[in-house]
């Protein structure tokens, strides 16, 4: 007889990964506030290899609307500026020779709605992953009946899979609600 945990464990892991991915994806969506994670996806050419800005400069957030970047080498100023301009961040860097300053403009109502829609799409993708993990677990449990697992054990395991699924769906809804509130707060 196979143990129901052999199906529930991997499903729960997949669901945790889906929620972690959503959290990471939402942190990269600009909500009108300065956040160093906005620069995570931007890479610069550093002596022939591609490196994240955080590997070649110090990034700080002195206030809610400003990100400052202090390159460790003077030669990196132009590379960092070029990478930011070419990125989809939509912010023009200001360079005073000492630091690069990014002023995050307030979002327009139209842009806020687009960002909420983008966040909703990310949340829906995570929900699909969680549902798929639940389906895989339940399919495995149904096959285990043929291998000798008692039906009542399978039904209990199915109910457990549903409870795990519901818990992760709530986490996804909570993450999305928090991000939506952050985006829509002027």
PDB file of C-alpha atoms in Angstrom:
ATOM      1  CA  UNK A   1       0.000   0.000   0.000  1.00  0.00           C
ATOM      2  CA  UNK A   2       1.263   3.462  -0.818  1.00  0.00           C
ATOM      3  CA  UNK A   3       1.142   6.275   1.691  1.00  0.00           C
ATOM      4  CA  UNK A   4      -1.051   9.314   0.827  1.00  0.00           C
ATOM      5  CA  UNK A   5       1.834  11.586   1.876  1.00  0.00           C
ATOM      6  CA  UNK A   6       3.770  10.457  -1.206  1.00  0.00           C
ATOM      7  CA  UNK A   7       1.173  12.376  -3.244  1.00  0.00           C
ATOM      8  CA  UNK A   8       0.300  15.200  -0.844  1.00  0.00           C
ATOM      9  CA  UNK A   9       3.923  16.211  -0.038  1.00  0.00           C
ATOM     10  CA  UNK A  10       4.996  17.030  -3.607  1.00  0.00           C
ATOM     11  CA  UNK A  11       1.655  18.753  -4.272  1.00  0.00           C
ATOM     12  CA  UNK A  12       2.118  20.993  -1.240  1.00  0.00           C
ATOM     13  CA  UNK A  13       5.682  21.800  -2.355  1.00  0.00           C
ATOM     14  CA  UNK A  14       4.441  22.810  -5.816  1.00  0.00           C
ATOM     15  CA  UNK A  15       1.769  25.006  -4.223  1.00  0.00           C
ATOM     16  CA  UNK A  16       4.375  26.682  -1.984  1.00  0.00           C
ATOM     17  CA  UNK A  17       6.556  27.357  -5.027  1.00  0.00           C
ATOM     18  CA  UNK A  18       3.588  28.904  -6.867  1.00  0.00           C
ATOM     19  CA  UNK A  19       2.918  31.283  -3.948  1.00  0.00           C
ATOM     20  CA  UNK A  20       6.641  32.145  -3.645  1.00  0.00           C
ATOM     21  CA  UNK A  21       6.783  32.856  -7.392  1.00  0.00           C
ATOM     22  CA  UNK A  22       3.715  35.098  -7.139  1.00  0.00           C
ATOM     23  CA  UNK A  23       5.230  37.010  -4.230  1.00  0.00           C
ATOM     24  CA  UNK A  24       8.413  37.557  -6.237  1.00  0.00           C
ATOM     25  CA  UNK A  25       6.524  38.548  -9.399  1.00  0.00           C
ATOM     26  CA  UNK A  26       4.333  41.040  -7.544  1.00  0.00           C
ATOM     27  CA  UNK A  27       7.347  42.648  -5.876  1.00  0.00           C
ATOM     28  CA  UNK A  28       8.641  43.608  -9.343  1.00  0.00           C
ATOM     29  CA  UNK A  29       5.442  45.431 -10.290  1.00  0.00           C
ATOM     30  CA  UNK A  30       5.882  49.150  -9.696  1.00  0.00           C
ATOM     31  CA  UNK A  31       3.282  50.560  -7.330  1.00  0.00           C
ATOM     32  CA  UNK A  32       4.291  54.228  -7.417  1.00  0.00           C
ATOM     33  CA  UNK A  33       6.692  53.761  -4.516  1.00  0.00           C
ATOM     34  CA  UNK A  34      10.451  53.423  -4.707  1.00  0.00           C
ATOM     35  CA  UNK A  35      11.576  49.833  -4.195  1.00  0.00           C
ATOM     36  CA  UNK A  36      15.075  48.447  -4.894  1.00  0.00           C
ATOM     37  CA  UNK A  37      13.478  45.269  -6.322  1.00  0.00           C
ATOM     38  CA  UNK A  38      12.369  47.335  -9.326  1.00  0.00           C
ATOM     39  CA  UNK A  39      15.992  47.163 -10.513  1.00  0.00           C
ATOM     40  CA  UNK A  40      16.394  43.385 -10.040  1.00  0.00           C
ATOM     41  CA  UNK A  41      15.591  42.537 -13.644  1.00  0.00           C
ATOM     42  CA  UNK A  42      17.970  45.146 -15.088  1.00  0.00           C
ATOM     43  CA  UNK A  43      21.382  43.831 -16.047  1.00  0.00           C
ATOM     44  CA  UNK A  44      24.517  45.784 -16.983  1.00  0.00           C
ATOM     45  CA  UNK A  45      27.593  44.838 -18.955  1.00  0.00           C
ATOM     46  CA  UNK A  46      30.377  44.359 -16.398  1.00  0.00           C
ATOM     47  CA  UNK A  47      33.723  43.530 -18.011  1.00  0.00           C
ATOM     48  CA  UNK A  48      32.134  41.415 -20.718  1.00  0.00           C
ATOM     49  CA  UNK A  49      29.540  39.612 -18.609  1.00  0.00           C
ATOM     50  CA  UNK A  50      25.983  40.517 -17.716  1.00  0.00           C
ATOM     51  CA  UNK A  51      25.453  41.359 -14.038  1.00  0.00           C
ATOM     52  CA  UNK A  52      22.550  42.754 -11.979  1.00  0.00           C
ATOM     53  CA  UNK A  53      22.913  46.401 -10.915  1.00  0.00           C
ATOM     54  CA  UNK A  54      23.071  45.304  -7.267  1.00  0.00           C
ATOM     55  CA  UNK A  55      26.354  43.469  -8.059  1.00  0.00           C
ATOM     56  CA  UNK A  56      28.099  46.620  -9.343  1.00  0.00           C
ATOM     57  CA  UNK A  57      26.574  49.358  -7.195  1.00  0.00           C
ATOM     58  CA  UNK A  58      24.991  50.190  -3.866  1.00  0.00           C
ATOM     59  CA  UNK A  59      21.216  50.721  -4.141  1.00  0.00           C
ATOM     60  CA  UNK A  60      19.317  52.671  -1.503  1.00  0.00           C
ATOM     61  CA  UNK A  61      15.890  54.251  -1.036  1.00  0.00           C
ATOM     62  CA  UNK A  62      16.227  57.594   0.794  1.00  0.00           C
ATOM     63  CA  UNK A  63      12.498  58.388   0.493  1.00  0.00           C
ATOM     64  CA  UNK A  64       9.261  56.962  -0.930  1.00  0.00           C
ATOM     65  CA  UNK A  65       9.807  58.400  -4.424  1.00  0.00           C
ATOM     66  CA  UNK A  66      13.585  58.117  -4.933  1.00  0.00           C
ATOM     67  CA  UNK A  67      16.074  55.330  -5.568  1.00  0.00           C
ATOM     68  CA  UNK A  68      19.783  56.182  -5.445  1.00  0.00           C
ATOM     69  CA  UNK A  69      22.456  54.065  -7.087  1.00  0.00           C
ATOM     70  CA  UNK A  70      26.096  54.536  -6.102  1.00  0.00           C
ATOM     71  CA  UNK A  71      28.356  52.603  -8.519  1.00  0.00           C
ATOM     72  CA  UNK A  72      31.484  51.118  -6.995  1.00  0.00           C
ATOM     73  CA  UNK A  73      33.490  52.115 -10.074  1.00  0.00           C
ATOM     74  CA  UNK A  74      33.272  55.406 -11.992  1.00  0.00           C
ATOM     75  CA  UNK A  75      33.324  53.513 -15.294  1.00  0.00           C
ATOM     76  CA  UNK A  76      29.957  51.907 -14.454  1.00  0.00           C
ATOM     77  CA  UNK A  77      27.955  55.187 -14.486  1.00  0.00           C
ATOM     78  CA  UNK A  78      27.334  55.114 -18.259  1.00  0.00           C
ATOM     79  CA  UNK A  79      26.608  51.360 -18.295  1.00  0.00           C
ATOM     80  CA  UNK A  80      24.056  51.605 -15.479  1.00  0.00           C
ATOM     81  CA  UNK A  81      22.365  54.657 -17.017  1.00  0.00           C
ATOM     82  CA  UNK A  82      22.182  52.942 -20.422  1.00  0.00           C
ATOM     83  CA  UNK A  83      20.704  49.781 -18.880  1.00  0.00           C
ATOM     84  CA  UNK A  84      18.024  51.754 -16.986  1.00  0.00           C
ATOM     85  CA  UNK A  85      17.084  53.805 -20.067  1.00  0.00           C
ATOM     86  CA  UNK A  86      16.817  50.649 -22.206  1.00  0.00           C
ATOM     87  CA  UNK A  87      14.749  48.791 -19.570  1.00  0.00           C
ATOM     88  CA  UNK A  88      10.951  48.795 -19.286  1.00  0.00           C
ATOM     89  CA  UNK A  89      11.129  50.700 -15.984  1.00  0.00           C
ATOM     90  CA  UNK A  90      10.079  53.927 -17.683  1.00  0.00           C
ATOM     91  CA  UNK A  91      12.183  56.204 -15.448  1.00  0.00           C
ATOM     92  CA  UNK A  92      14.925  58.565 -16.633  1.00  0.00           C
ATOM     93  CA  UNK A  93      18.094  58.408 -14.488  1.00  0.00           C
ATOM     94  CA  UNK A  94      19.740  61.621 -13.237  1.00  0.00           C
ATOM     95  CA  UNK A  95      23.527  61.488 -12.843  1.00  0.00           C
ATOM     96  CA  UNK A  96      25.440  64.099 -10.827  1.00  0.00           C
ATOM     97  CA  UNK A  97      28.827  62.370 -11.053  1.00  0.00           C
ATOM     98  CA  UNK A  98      28.542  60.897  -7.529  1.00  0.00           C
ATOM     99  CA  UNK A  99      25.247  59.017  -7.622  1.00  0.00           C
ATOM    100  CA  UNK A 100      22.531  58.072 -10.080  1.00  0.00           C
ATOM    101  CA  UNK A 101      19.125  59.176  -8.862  1.00  0.00           C
ATOM    102  CA  UNK A 102      15.834  57.685 -10.062  1.00  0.00           C
ATOM    103  CA  UNK A 103      12.727  59.716  -9.276  1.00  0.00           C
ATOM    104  CA  UNK A 104       9.696  57.441  -9.328  1.00  0.00           C
ATOM    105  CA  UNK A 105       6.789  59.479 -10.739  1.00  0.00           C
ATOM    106  CA  UNK A 106       3.299  59.080  -9.279  1.00  0.00           C
ATOM    107  CA  UNK A 107       1.144  56.702 -11.299  1.00  0.00           C
ATOM    108  CA  UNK A 108      -1.755  57.870 -13.428  1.00  0.00           C
ATOM    109  CA  UNK A 109      -5.181  56.303 -12.888  1.00  0.00           C
ATOM    110  CA  UNK A 110      -4.910  54.486 -16.226  1.00  0.00           C
ATOM    111  CA  UNK A 111      -1.474  53.093 -15.356  1.00  0.00           C
ATOM    112  CA  UNK A 112      -2.744  51.945 -11.943  1.00  0.00           C
ATOM    113  CA  UNK A 113      -5.551  49.982 -13.602  1.00  0.00           C
ATOM    114  CA  UNK A 114      -3.053  48.346 -15.968  1.00  0.00           C
ATOM    115  CA  UNK A 115      -0.814  47.367 -13.053  1.00  0.00           C
ATOM    116  CA  UNK A 116      -3.776  45.872 -11.162  1.00  0.00           C
ATOM    117  CA  UNK A 117      -4.674  43.899 -14.300  1.00  0.00           C
ATOM    118  CA  UNK A 118      -1.059  42.684 -14.575  1.00  0.00           C
ATOM    119  CA  UNK A 119      -1.068  41.697 -10.886  1.00  0.00           C
ATOM    120  CA  UNK A 120      -4.369  39.849 -11.339  1.00  0.00           C
ATOM    121  CA  UNK A 121      -2.885  37.906 -14.263  1.00  0.00           C
ATOM    122  CA  UNK A 122       0.106  36.890 -12.124  1.00  0.00           C
ATOM    123  CA  UNK A 123      -2.248  35.793  -9.322  1.00  0.00           C
ATOM    124  CA  UNK A 124      -4.328  33.770 -11.779  1.00  0.00           C
ATOM    125  CA  UNK A 125      -1.206  32.032 -13.082  1.00  0.00           C
ATOM    126  CA  UNK A 126      -0.302  31.067  -9.507  1.00  0.00           C
ATOM    127  CA  UNK A 127      -3.845  29.790  -8.907  1.00  0.00           C
ATOM    128  CA  UNK A 128      -3.629  27.597 -12.012  1.00  0.00           C
ATOM    129  CA  UNK A 129      -0.365  26.124 -10.695  1.00  0.00           C
ATOM    130  CA  UNK A 130      -1.971  25.372  -7.331  1.00  0.00           C
ATOM    131  CA  UNK A 131      -4.990  23.746  -9.017  1.00  0.00           C
ATOM    132  CA  UNK A 132      -2.692  21.642 -11.207  1.00  0.00           C
ATOM    133  CA  UNK A 133      -0.753  20.453  -8.151  1.00  0.00           C
ATOM    134  CA  UNK A 134      -4.038  19.453  -6.457  1.00  0.00           C
ATOM    135  CA  UNK A 135      -5.214  17.645  -9.597  1.00  0.00           C
ATOM    136  CA  UNK A 136      -1.915  15.747  -9.863  1.00  0.00           C
ATOM    137  CA  UNK A 137      -2.168  14.669  -6.223  1.00  0.00           C
ATOM    138  CA  UNK A 138      -5.775  13.504  -6.606  1.00  0.00           C
ATOM    139  CA  UNK A 139      -4.942  11.619  -9.834  1.00  0.00           C
ATOM    140  CA  UNK A 140      -2.080   9.898  -8.018  1.00  0.00           C
ATOM    141  CA  UNK A 141      -4.376   8.972  -5.139  1.00  0.00           C
ATOM    142  CA  UNK A 142      -6.971   7.504  -7.530  1.00  0.00           C
ATOM    143  CA  UNK A 143      -4.257   5.375  -9.144  1.00  0.00           C
ATOM    144  CA  UNK A 144      -3.125   4.282  -5.683  1.00  0.00           C
ATOM    145  CA  UNK A 145      -6.559   2.715  -5.099  1.00  0.00           C
ATOM    146  CA  UNK A 146      -5.772   0.300  -7.926  1.00  0.00           C
ATOM    147  CA  UNK A 147      -2.495  -0.509  -6.179  1.00  0.00           C
ATOM    148  CA  UNK A 148      -4.288  -1.463  -2.981  1.00  0.00           C
ATOM    149  CA  UNK A 149      -4.915   1.768  -1.072  1.00  0.00           C
ATOM    150  CA  UNK A 150      -8.234   1.608   0.819  1.00  0.00           C
ATOM    151  CA  UNK A 151     -10.915   3.914  -0.589  1.00  0.00           C
ATOM    152  CA  UNK A 152     -11.589   5.629   2.734  1.00  0.00           C
ATOM    153  CA  UNK A 153      -7.881   6.489   3.080  1.00  0.00           C
ATOM    154  CA  UNK A 154      -7.949   7.887  -0.468  1.00  0.00           C
ATOM    155  CA  UNK A 155     -11.071   9.970   0.277  1.00  0.00           C
ATOM    156  CA  UNK A 156      -9.465  11.370   3.458  1.00  0.00           C
ATOM    157  CA  UNK A 157      -6.287  12.194   1.512  1.00  0.00           C
ATOM    158  CA  UNK A 158      -8.393  13.892  -1.174  1.00  0.00           C
ATOM    159  CA  UNK A 159     -10.071  16.026   1.490  1.00  0.00           C
ATOM    160  CA  UNK A 160      -6.631  16.904   2.883  1.00  0.00           C
ATOM    161  CA  UNK A 161      -5.460  17.883  -0.618  1.00  0.00           C
ATOM    162  CA  UNK A 162      -8.510  20.136  -0.922  1.00  0.00           C
ATOM    163  CA  UNK A 163      -7.745  21.786   2.447  1.00  0.00           C
ATOM    164  CA  UNK A 164      -4.125  22.408   1.415  1.00  0.00           C
ATOM    165  CA  UNK A 165      -5.385  23.811  -1.907  1.00  0.00           C
ATOM    166  CA  UNK A 166      -7.825  26.140  -0.143  1.00  0.00           C
ATOM    167  CA  UNK A 167      -5.098  27.407   2.202  1.00  0.00           C
ATOM    168  CA  UNK A 168      -2.792  28.315  -0.677  1.00  0.00           C
ATOM    169  CA  UNK A 169      -5.620  29.894  -2.693  1.00  0.00           C
ATOM    170  CA  UNK A 170      -6.333  32.149   0.288  1.00  0.00           C
ATOM    171  CA  UNK A 171      -2.633  33.111   0.458  1.00  0.00           C
ATOM    172  CA  UNK A 172      -2.721  34.008  -3.245  1.00  0.00           C
ATOM    173  CA  UNK A 173      -5.883  36.079  -2.787  1.00  0.00           C
ATOM    174  CA  UNK A 174      -4.309  37.864   0.207  1.00  0.00           C
ATOM    175  CA  UNK A 175      -1.092  38.641  -1.723  1.00  0.00           C
ATOM    176  CA  UNK A 176      -3.096  40.003  -4.656  1.00  0.00           C
ATOM    177  CA  UNK A 177      -5.374  42.070  -2.399  1.00  0.00           C
ATOM    178  CA  UNK A 178      -2.363  43.611  -0.653  1.00  0.00           C
ATOM    179  CA  UNK A 179      -0.705  44.445  -3.986  1.00  0.00           C
ATOM    180  CA  UNK A 180      -3.945  45.857  -5.400  1.00  0.00           C
ATOM    181  CA  UNK A 181      -4.343  48.075  -2.326  1.00  0.00           C
ATOM    182  CA  UNK A 182      -0.697  49.198  -2.647  1.00  0.00           C
ATOM    183  CA  UNK A 183      -1.156  50.074  -6.331  1.00  0.00           C
ATOM    184  CA  UNK A 184      -4.465  51.894  -5.891  1.00  0.00           C
ATOM    185  CA  UNK A 185      -3.360  53.890  -2.819  1.00  0.00           C
ATOM    186  CA  UNK A 186      -2.525  57.378  -4.040  1.00  0.00           C
TER     187      UNK A 186
END
